[in-house]
GROMACS .gro file of C-alpha atoms in nm:
model
  429
    1UNK     CA    1   0.000   0.000   0.000
    2UNK     CA    2   0.147   0.334  -0.100
    3UNK     CA    3   0.030   0.652   0.067
    4UNK     CA    4   0.100   1.020   0.019
    5UNK     CA    5   0.323   1.223   0.247
    6UNK     CA    6   0.161   1.467   0.488
    7UNK     CA    7   0.468   1.614   0.654
    8UNK     CA    8   0.471   1.373   0.948
    9UNK     CA    9   0.776   1.192   1.084
   10UNK     CA   10   0.897   0.879   0.908
   11UNK     CA   11   1.081   0.557   0.991
   12UNK     CA   12   1.335   0.378   0.772
   13UNK     CA   13   1.367   0.001   0.778
   14UNK     CA   14   1.653  -0.164   0.596
   15UNK     CA   15   1.726  -0.530   0.524
   16UNK     CA   16   2.079  -0.577   0.396
   17UNK     CA   17   2.176  -0.922   0.275
   18UNK     CA   18   2.443  -1.089   0.070
   19UNK     CA   19   2.235  -1.076  -0.247
   20UNK     CA   20   2.050  -0.745  -0.222
   21UNK     CA   21   1.960  -0.457   0.009
   22UNK     CA   22   1.603  -0.332   0.051
   23UNK     CA   23   1.501  -0.011   0.227
   24UNK     CA   24   1.144   0.103   0.299
   25UNK     CA   25   1.006   0.429   0.433
   26UNK     CA   26   0.688   0.436   0.640
   27UNK     CA   27   0.517   0.705   0.847
   28UNK     CA   28   0.549   0.705   1.224
   29UNK     CA   29   0.223   0.534   1.316
   30UNK     CA   30   0.014   0.626   1.623
   31UNK     CA   31   0.054   0.410   1.930
   32UNK     CA   32  -0.203   0.133   1.892
   33UNK     CA   33  -0.261  -0.219   2.016
   34UNK     CA   34  -0.331  -0.325   1.656
   35UNK     CA   35  -0.129  -0.233   1.350
   36UNK     CA   36  -0.313  -0.119   1.036
   37UNK     CA   37  -0.358  -0.376   0.760
   38UNK     CA   38  -0.212  -0.318   0.514
   39UNK     CA   39   0.077  -0.123   0.660
   40UNK     CA   40   0.131   0.224   0.509
   41UNK     CA   41   0.447   0.216   0.297
   42UNK     CA   42   0.562   0.547   0.151
   43UNK     CA   43   0.844   0.417  -0.070
   44UNK     CA   44   1.075   0.123  -0.138
   45UNK     CA   45   1.425   0.111  -0.285
   46UNK     CA   46   1.659  -0.175  -0.376
   47UNK     CA   47   2.039  -0.189  -0.409
   48UNK     CA   48   2.314  -0.450  -0.418
   49UNK     CA   49   2.503  -0.638  -0.146
   50UNK     CA   50   2.569  -0.453   0.182
   51UNK     CA   51   2.745  -0.731   0.374
   52UNK     CA   52   3.086  -0.587   0.460
   53UNK     CA   53   3.234  -0.936   0.488
   54UNK     CA   54   3.145  -0.997   0.124
   55UNK     CA   55   3.212  -0.665  -0.053
   56UNK     CA   56   3.424  -0.471   0.199
   57UNK     CA   57   3.330  -0.193   0.439
   58UNK     CA   58   3.358   0.097   0.193
   59UNK     CA   59   3.135  -0.063  -0.071
   60UNK     CA   60   2.885  -0.176   0.193
   61UNK     CA   61   2.859   0.174   0.338
   62UNK     CA   62   2.813   0.331  -0.007
   63UNK     CA   63   2.533   0.085  -0.082
   64UNK     CA   64   2.353   0.160   0.244
   65UNK     CA   65   2.383   0.538   0.203
   66UNK     CA   66   2.261   0.519  -0.157
   67UNK     CA   67   1.954   0.306  -0.086
   68UNK     CA   68   1.847   0.527   0.208
   69UNK     CA   69   1.889   0.844   0.003
   70UNK     CA   70   1.686   0.690  -0.280
   71UNK     CA   71   1.395   0.583  -0.059
   72UNK     CA   72   1.377   0.928   0.105
   73UNK     CA   73   1.373   1.089  -0.240
   74UNK     CA   74   1.097   0.858  -0.361
   75UNK     CA   75   0.887   0.930  -0.053
   76UNK     CA   76   0.928   1.305  -0.090
   77UNK     CA   77   1.092   1.320   0.249
   78UNK     CA   78   1.435   1.410   0.384
   79UNK     CA   79   1.672   1.323   0.669
   80UNK     CA   80   1.531   1.584   0.904
   81UNK     CA   81   1.191   1.411   0.893
   82UNK     CA   82   1.336   1.076   0.996
   83UNK     CA   83   1.240   0.978   1.349
   84UNK     CA   84   1.414   0.639   1.360
   85UNK     CA   85   1.628   0.406   1.148
   86UNK     CA   86   1.670   0.032   1.190
   87UNK     CA   87   1.952  -0.122   0.987
   88UNK     CA   88   1.933  -0.500   0.982
   89UNK     CA   89   2.241  -0.616   0.794
   90UNK     CA   90   2.401  -0.954   0.745
   91UNK     CA   91   2.755  -0.965   0.878
   92UNK     CA   92   2.663  -0.780   1.200
   93UNK     CA   93   2.786  -1.050   1.436
   94UNK     CA   94   2.950  -0.858   1.722
   95UNK     CA   95   2.896  -0.537   1.923
   96UNK     CA   96   3.196  -0.388   1.743
   97UNK     CA   97   3.012  -0.434   1.412
   98UNK     CA   98   2.709  -0.254   1.554
   99UNK     CA   99   2.914   0.032   1.696
  100UNK     CA  100   3.103   0.086   1.371
  101UNK     CA  101   2.780   0.119   1.172
  102UNK     CA  102   2.619   0.337   1.441
  103UNK     CA  103   2.914   0.576   1.425
  104UNK     CA  104   2.874   0.652   1.056
  105UNK     CA  105   2.494   0.665   1.088
  106UNK     CA  106   2.542   0.940   1.346
  107UNK     CA  107   2.739   1.134   1.084
  108UNK     CA  108   2.448   1.105   0.838
  109UNK     CA  109   2.137   1.175   1.044
  110UNK     CA  110   2.044   1.458   1.285
  111UNK     CA  111   2.106   1.392   1.653
  112UNK     CA  112   1.734   1.345   1.732
  113UNK     CA  113   1.707   1.034   1.512
  114UNK     CA  114   1.688   0.703   1.701
  115UNK     CA  115   1.935   0.454   1.548
  116UNK     CA  116   1.921   0.077   1.578
  117UNK     CA  117   2.158  -0.177   1.420
  118UNK     CA  118   2.080  -0.548   1.415
  119UNK     CA  119   2.171  -0.863   1.229
  120UNK     CA  120   1.941  -0.918   0.931
  121UNK     CA  121   1.799  -1.225   1.104
  122UNK     CA  122   1.637  -1.003   1.367
  123UNK     CA  123   1.443  -0.813   1.099
  124UNK     CA  124   1.340  -1.142   0.941
  125UNK     CA  125   1.200  -1.257   1.276
  126UNK     CA  126   1.018  -0.927   1.317
  127UNK     CA  127   0.862  -0.964   0.971
  128UNK     CA  128   0.687  -1.279   1.090
  129UNK     CA  129   0.593  -1.158   1.439
  130UNK     CA  130   0.507  -0.801   1.328
  131UNK     CA  131   0.762  -0.629   1.548
  132UNK     CA  132   0.767  -0.863   1.848
  133UNK     CA  133   1.100  -1.025   1.934
  134UNK     CA  134   0.999  -1.369   2.053
  135UNK     CA  135   1.055  -1.710   1.894
  136UNK     CA  136   1.302  -1.825   1.634
  137UNK     CA  137   1.379  -1.737   1.274
  138UNK     CA  138   1.547  -1.952   1.011
  139UNK     CA  139   1.694  -1.772   0.713
  140UNK     CA  140   1.809  -1.985   0.422
  141UNK     CA  141   1.891  -1.783   0.116
  142UNK     CA  142   2.238  -1.723  -0.019
  143UNK     CA  143   2.358  -1.774   0.338
  144UNK     CA  144   2.184  -1.916   0.642
  145UNK     CA  145   2.140  -1.838   1.010
  146UNK     CA  146   1.908  -1.930   1.296
  147UNK     CA  147   1.832  -1.662   1.554
  148UNK     CA  148   1.605  -1.670   1.858
  149UNK     CA  149   1.470  -1.442   2.131
  150UNK     CA  150   1.287  -1.505   2.456
  151UNK     CA  151   1.024  -1.269   2.596
  152UNK     CA  152   1.268  -1.156   2.868
  153UNK     CA  153   1.526  -1.048   2.609
  154UNK     CA  154   1.769  -1.340   2.599
  155UNK     CA  155   1.896  -1.427   2.253
  156UNK     CA  156   2.097  -1.697   2.077
  157UNK     CA  157   2.211  -1.780   1.727
  158UNK     CA  158   2.348  -2.074   1.532
  159UNK     CA  159   2.523  -2.097   1.194
  160UNK     CA  160   2.558  -1.775   0.995
  161UNK     CA  161   2.938  -1.792   0.995
  162UNK     CA  162   2.973  -1.764   0.617
  163UNK     CA  163   3.080  -2.018   0.354
  164UNK     CA  164   3.439  -2.051   0.471
  165UNK     CA  165   3.326  -2.168   0.816
  166UNK     CA  166   3.045  -2.384   0.682
  167UNK     CA  167   2.709  -2.225   0.603
  168UNK     CA  168   2.581  -2.570   0.514
  169UNK     CA  169   2.217  -2.578   0.420
  170UNK     CA  170   2.235  -2.233   0.263
  171UNK     CA  171   2.193  -2.165  -0.108
  172UNK     CA  172   2.566  -2.128  -0.139
  173UNK     CA  173   2.627  -2.451   0.053
  174UNK     CA  174   2.385  -2.651  -0.161
  175UNK     CA  175   2.522  -2.517  -0.489
  176UNK     CA  176   2.886  -2.557  -0.381
  177UNK     CA  177   2.823  -2.923  -0.296
  178UNK     CA  178   2.659  -2.972  -0.634
  179UNK     CA  179   2.958  -2.821  -0.815
  180UNK     CA  180   3.188  -3.043  -0.611
  181UNK     CA  181   2.978  -3.347  -0.702
  182UNK     CA  182   3.013  -3.264  -1.073
  183UNK     CA  183   3.392  -3.232  -1.043
  184UNK     CA  184   3.416  -3.558  -0.845
  185UNK     CA  185   3.203  -3.742  -1.101
  186UNK     CA  186   3.417  -3.607  -1.383
  187UNK     CA  187   3.751  -3.719  -1.239
  188UNK     CA  188   3.622  -4.055  -1.112
  189UNK     CA  189   3.602  -3.986  -0.737
  190UNK     CA  190   3.225  -3.985  -0.720
  191UNK     CA  191   2.911  -4.132  -0.880
  192UNK     CA  192   2.776  -4.004  -1.210
  193UNK     CA  193   2.496  -3.749  -1.173
  194UNK     CA  194   2.254  -3.558  -1.392
  195UNK     CA  195   2.384  -3.248  -1.216
  196UNK     CA  196   2.671  -3.251  -1.464
  197UNK     CA  197   2.460  -3.196  -1.774
  198UNK     CA  198   2.207  -2.970  -1.600
  199UNK     CA  199   2.463  -2.733  -1.450
  200UNK     CA  200   2.677  -2.715  -1.762
  201UNK     CA  201   2.367  -2.647  -1.971
  202UNK     CA  202   2.253  -2.376  -1.729
  203UNK     CA  203   2.592  -2.204  -1.741
  204UNK     CA  204   2.649  -2.249  -2.115
  205UNK     CA  205   2.963  -2.458  -2.063
  206UNK     CA  206   3.070  -2.763  -2.263
  207UNK     CA  207   3.289  -2.952  -2.014
  208UNK     CA  208   3.328  -2.992  -1.637
  209UNK     CA  209   3.687  -2.871  -1.682
  210UNK     CA  210   3.543  -2.527  -1.756
  211UNK     CA  211   3.374  -2.515  -1.416
  212UNK     CA  212   3.702  -2.429  -1.245
  213UNK     CA  213   3.750  -2.118  -1.453
  214UNK     CA  214   3.384  -2.018  -1.422
  215UNK     CA  215   3.384  -2.059  -1.044
  216UNK     CA  216   3.697  -1.859  -0.969
  217UNK     CA  217   3.640  -1.589  -1.229
  218UNK     CA  218   3.381  -1.444  -0.990
  219UNK     CA  219   3.341  -1.651  -0.673
  220UNK     CA  220   3.069  -1.426  -0.527
  221UNK     CA  221   2.835  -1.612  -0.293
  222UNK     CA  222   2.513  -1.510  -0.468
  223UNK     CA  223   2.643  -1.616  -0.811
  224UNK     CA  224   2.712  -1.966  -0.682
  225UNK     CA  225   2.384  -1.987  -0.487
  226UNK     CA  226   2.186  -1.910  -0.803
  227UNK     CA  227   2.236  -2.275  -0.904
  228UNK     CA  228   2.004  -2.406  -0.628
  229UNK     CA  229   1.698  -2.440  -0.859
  230UNK     CA  230   1.905  -2.668  -1.083
  231UNK     CA  231   1.988  -2.893  -0.788
  232UNK     CA  232   1.622  -2.907  -0.678
  233UNK     CA  233   1.512  -2.989  -1.033
  234UNK     CA  234   1.760  -3.278  -1.055
  235UNK     CA  235   1.647  -3.411  -0.716
  236UNK     CA  236   1.282  -3.395  -0.825
  237UNK     CA  237   1.377  -3.593  -1.136
  238UNK     CA  238   1.519  -3.870  -0.919
  239UNK     CA  239   1.894  -3.798  -0.916
  240UNK     CA  240   2.033  -3.960  -0.602
  241UNK     CA  241   2.332  -3.729  -0.568
  242UNK     CA  242   2.117  -3.415  -0.583
  243UNK     CA  243   1.863  -3.575  -0.351
  244UNK     CA  244   2.130  -3.650  -0.090
  245UNK     CA  245   2.262  -3.293  -0.108
  246UNK     CA  246   1.914  -3.163  -0.025
  247UNK     CA  247   1.863  -3.419   0.252
  248UNK     CA  248   2.191  -3.307   0.409
  249UNK     CA  249   2.083  -2.943   0.381
  250UNK     CA  250   1.755  -3.020   0.558
  251UNK     CA  251   1.943  -3.186   0.844
  252UNK     CA  252   2.186  -2.893   0.877
  253UNK     CA  253   1.908  -2.632   0.873
  254UNK     CA  254   1.697  -2.822   1.127
  255UNK     CA  255   1.996  -2.870   1.358
  256UNK     CA  256   2.068  -2.496   1.360
  257UNK     CA  257   1.711  -2.425   1.469
  258UNK     CA  258   1.711  -2.697   1.735
  259UNK     CA  259   2.039  -2.563   1.876
  260UNK     CA  260   1.880  -2.219   1.931
  261UNK     CA  261   1.561  -2.368   2.077
  262UNK     CA  262   1.760  -2.576   2.326
  263UNK     CA  263   1.980  -2.289   2.441
  264UNK     CA  264   1.685  -2.054   2.499
  265UNK     CA  265   1.440  -2.313   2.627
  266UNK     CA  266   1.176  -2.194   2.379
  267UNK     CA  267   1.015  -2.537   2.389
  268UNK     CA  268   0.960  -2.542   2.769
  269UNK     CA  269   1.078  -2.802   3.015
  270UNK     CA  270   0.893  -3.089   2.849
  271UNK     CA  271   0.994  -2.984   2.497
  272UNK     CA  272   0.634  -2.939   2.388
  273UNK     CA  273   0.563  -2.568   2.446
  274UNK     CA  274   0.458  -2.380   2.131
  275UNK     CA  275   0.691  -2.126   1.973
  276UNK     CA  276   0.689  -1.945   1.638
  277UNK     CA  277   0.947  -2.032   1.374
  278UNK     CA  278   0.965  -1.764   1.108
  279UNK     CA  279   1.094  -1.906   0.780
  280UNK     CA  280   1.260  -1.672   0.532
  281UNK     CA  281   1.467  -1.718   0.217
  282UNK     CA  282   1.452  -1.866  -0.131
  283UNK     CA  283   1.586  -2.205  -0.023
  284UNK     CA  284   1.280  -2.254   0.201
  285UNK     CA  285   1.031  -2.162  -0.071
  286UNK     CA  286   0.786  -2.437  -0.165
  287UNK     CA  287   0.873  -2.647  -0.473
  288UNK     CA  288   0.662  -2.892  -0.671
  289UNK     CA  289   0.779  -3.204  -0.493
  290UNK     CA  290   1.104  -3.135  -0.310
  291UNK     CA  291   0.991  -2.882  -0.047
  292UNK     CA  292   1.300  -2.806   0.164
  293UNK     CA  293   1.111  -2.583   0.408
  294UNK     CA  294   0.845  -2.843   0.476
  295UNK     CA  295   1.108  -3.113   0.528
  296UNK     CA  296   1.290  -2.890   0.778
  297UNK     CA  297   0.968  -2.847   0.977
  298UNK     CA  298   0.906  -3.223   0.976
  299UNK     CA  299   1.258  -3.280   1.107
  300UNK     CA  300   1.218  -3.023   1.388
  301UNK     CA  301   0.873  -3.158   1.485
  302UNK     CA  302   1.025  -3.493   1.579
  303UNK     CA  303   1.195  -3.325   1.877
  304UNK     CA  304   0.983  -3.015   1.929
  305UNK     CA  305   0.619  -3.074   1.834
  306UNK     CA  306   0.523  -2.724   1.950
  307UNK     CA  307   0.699  -2.555   1.660
  308UNK     CA  308   0.465  -2.322   1.471
  309UNK     CA  309   0.596  -2.232   1.124
  310UNK     CA  310   0.527  -1.875   1.012
  311UNK     CA  311   0.559  -1.749   0.656
  312UNK     CA  312   0.588  -1.369   0.683
  313UNK     CA  313   0.327  -1.153   0.513
  314UNK     CA  314   0.570  -0.862   0.491
  315UNK     CA  315   0.931  -0.847   0.378
  316UNK     CA  316   1.222  -0.821   0.628
  317UNK     CA  317   1.276  -0.450   0.547
  318UNK     CA  318   0.926  -0.384   0.679
  319UNK     CA  319   1.014  -0.601   0.978
  320UNK     CA  320   1.312  -0.371   1.043
  321UNK     CA  321   1.085  -0.066   1.032
  322UNK     CA  322   0.844  -0.235   1.274
  323UNK     CA  323   1.136  -0.302   1.507
  324UNK     CA  324   1.223   0.068   1.511
  325UNK     CA  325   0.857   0.154   1.575
  326UNK     CA  326   0.840  -0.101   1.859
  327UNK     CA  327   1.158   0.036   2.019
  328UNK     CA  328   1.016   0.390   2.006
  329UNK     CA  329   0.684   0.282   2.155
  330UNK     CA  330   0.863   0.101   2.439
  331UNK     CA  331   1.060   0.415   2.518
  332UNK     CA  332   0.737   0.616   2.512
  333UNK     CA  333   0.561   0.369   2.742
  334UNK     CA  334   0.855   0.380   2.982
  335UNK     CA  335   0.841   0.760   2.981
  336UNK     CA  336   0.468   0.766   3.046
  337UNK     CA  337   0.506   0.515   3.328
  338UNK     CA  338   0.767   0.740   3.488
  339UNK     CA  339   0.538   1.038   3.437
  340UNK     CA  340   0.247   0.867   3.610
  341UNK     CA  341   0.478   0.772   3.897
  342UNK     CA  342   0.587   1.135   3.921
  343UNK     CA  343   0.223   1.240   3.946
  344UNK     CA  344   0.179   1.010   4.242
  345UNK     CA  345   0.479   1.167   4.409
  346UNK     CA  346   0.351   1.513   4.320
  347UNK     CA  347   0.129   1.529   4.629
  348UNK     CA  348   0.440   1.566   4.838
  349UNK     CA  349   0.514   1.931   4.909
  350UNK     CA  350   0.890   1.904   4.847
  351UNK     CA  351   0.825   1.791   4.485
  352UNK     CA  352   0.606   2.092   4.401
  353UNK     CA  353   0.838   2.250   4.145
  354UNK     CA  354   0.914   1.914   3.978
  355UNK     CA  355   0.541   1.849   3.957
  356UNK     CA  356   0.474   2.182   3.785
  357UNK     CA  357   0.740   2.109   3.526
  358UNK     CA  358   0.580   1.773   3.455
  359UNK     CA  359   0.245   1.943   3.402
  360UNK     CA  360   0.404   2.150   3.127
  361UNK     CA  361   0.528   1.824   2.969
  362UNK     CA  362   0.171   1.689   2.968
  363UNK     CA  363   0.053   1.989   2.762
  364UNK     CA  364   0.329   1.916   2.510
  365UNK     CA  365   0.230   1.549   2.482
  366UNK     CA  366  -0.134   1.639   2.429
  367UNK     CA  367  -0.041   1.848   2.126
  368UNK     CA  368   0.059   1.540   1.923
  369UNK     CA  369  -0.243   1.377   1.763
  370UNK     CA  370  -0.105   1.029   1.812
  371UNK     CA  371  -0.093   1.090   2.187
  372UNK     CA  372  -0.432   1.255   2.213
  373UNK     CA  373  -0.593   0.980   2.417
  374UNK     CA  374  -0.292   0.944   2.644
  375UNK     CA  375  -0.279   1.320   2.681
  376UNK     CA  376  -0.646   1.341   2.778
  377UNK     CA  377  -0.605   1.075   3.044
  378UNK     CA  378  -0.311   1.260   3.192
  379UNK     CA  379  -0.503   1.588   3.180
  380UNK     CA  380  -0.772   1.439   3.401
  381UNK     CA  381  -0.503   1.340   3.649
  382UNK     CA  382  -0.356   1.689   3.631
  383UNK     CA  383  -0.690   1.854   3.716
  384UNK     CA  384  -0.736   1.613   4.008
  385UNK     CA  385  -0.396   1.700   4.147
  386UNK     CA  386  -0.481   2.069   4.117
  387UNK     CA  387  -0.796   2.020   4.326
  388UNK     CA  388  -0.612   1.826   4.592
  389UNK     CA  389  -0.344   2.084   4.632
  390UNK     CA  390  -0.600   2.362   4.649
  391UNK     CA  391  -0.807   2.164   4.900
  392UNK     CA  392  -0.504   2.102   5.119
  393UNK     CA  393  -0.416   2.470   5.108
  394UNK     CA  394  -0.069   2.417   4.968
  395UNK     CA  395  -0.136   2.583   4.633
  396UNK     CA  396  -0.416   2.824   4.716
  397UNK     CA  397  -0.372   3.017   4.392
  398UNK     CA  398  -0.467   2.721   4.174
  399UNK     CA  399  -0.816   2.716   4.026
  400UNK     CA  400  -1.017   2.445   3.856
  401UNK     CA  401  -1.252   2.484   3.557
  402UNK     CA  402  -1.543   2.243   3.602
  403UNK     CA  403  -1.564   2.157   3.230
  404UNK     CA  404  -1.498   1.817   3.080
  405UNK     CA  405  -1.322   1.861   2.741
  406UNK     CA  406  -1.498   1.693   2.452
  407UNK     CA  407  -1.198   1.678   2.222
  408UNK     CA  408  -0.821   1.690   2.218
  409UNK     CA  409  -0.836   2.041   2.070
  410UNK     CA  410  -1.061   2.171   2.348
  411UNK     CA  411  -0.846   2.001   2.611
  412UNK     CA  412  -0.537   2.162   2.463
  413UNK     CA  413  -0.690   2.509   2.478
  414UNK     CA  414  -0.820   2.474   2.834
  415UNK     CA  415  -0.499   2.312   2.952
  416UNK     CA  416  -0.278   2.580   2.799
  417UNK     CA  417  -0.490   2.860   2.948
  418UNK     CA  418  -0.498   2.716   3.299
  419UNK     CA  419  -0.129   2.617   3.285
  420UNK     CA  420  -0.041   2.977   3.203
  421UNK     CA  421  -0.262   3.113   3.481
  422UNK     CA  422  -0.119   2.857   3.720
  423UNK     CA  423   0.240   2.947   3.632
  424UNK     CA  424   0.170   3.322   3.667
  425UNK     CA  425  -0.004   3.286   4.003
  426UNK     CA  426   0.286   3.081   4.139
  427UNK     CA  427   0.549   3.296   3.964
  428UNK     CA  428   0.682   3.003   3.764
  429UNK     CA  429   0.871   3.117   3.456
   0.00000   0.00000   0.00000
């Protein structure tokens, strides 16, 4: 759903993988228990790889800057309108990775912008849970990773170490094993396989000897992983070598999920508690007969019958934006909780000045349309406090208007007027 800009604040969500980078821009939605369906998306932009382990830090940064600038341009917005940014990028595996990216983001955006940096698996999880970090996600595209969160904030991951350290089960891993099988069959170390003809035909090569030159001419991970459909097709046609490669990939992918579930205890003490498993990536997409994703679920169910597979309705970039929105809402809720606590303490005489300052903050909150209901509730508390203090004789200059506001606009006007009178009577600047 594409909507027009109205000058309100925006959020950027970015999903940066080994194959491509997607950035979306959406308006800062009002605080609500239920998200709108469909979600309002202002613009979407796509660029190349942004994994610094694959293309280097300079190229990765240029890609990220370009795709964010493009999506802001398409949405008719600019950096000053950005309220929050969530970058979910593959290759972010350590706090030092997060801090490095945060540092250059701070150079790009104004100081008021909230910045969040996560591994791309976190955005993938969020795309299935609509912003809630609970459960497990399995990504199997060019690379693979399993990532999980508990409701109390604990997290764990498995796999995702890249092809050199064994991303088995990933698109790259499957295709690399297929290429190896072709070479082994050609030189007599392995069984003959229809993968030989199918891969050579797909690449336009005439001999397995040419595979060496093709592979090392450009050994990018995505280029190799693009051969996965060929492997699946051969397995569906009955090739035993291709079939075994896929069976091994299913086992590897399932084991990575089960490792995360065990470490976090997502399955409960008896191993039967339900938990969501968000499944993302081309490798897990359904095929005619050889459905890798379905086989992975069947394998996991043998140990953890409570697993609940989730196919996201939105892309990971939207999941990243929802993460940023969730983080902002949590900060707002924490602030309002502190504010309500301050109101309770306000009845104490020694906190008089602090209480008056908080009243001014309430008027500011009420001004924002998305906080109208919250603002009105706090206004009622503010009037009550005013009555109490007048009744107790501590603030004898305070007066109360016995009118219940019928709208946020009326409440704003009455609140502003009485706040000004209150401040003048008590000589508060």
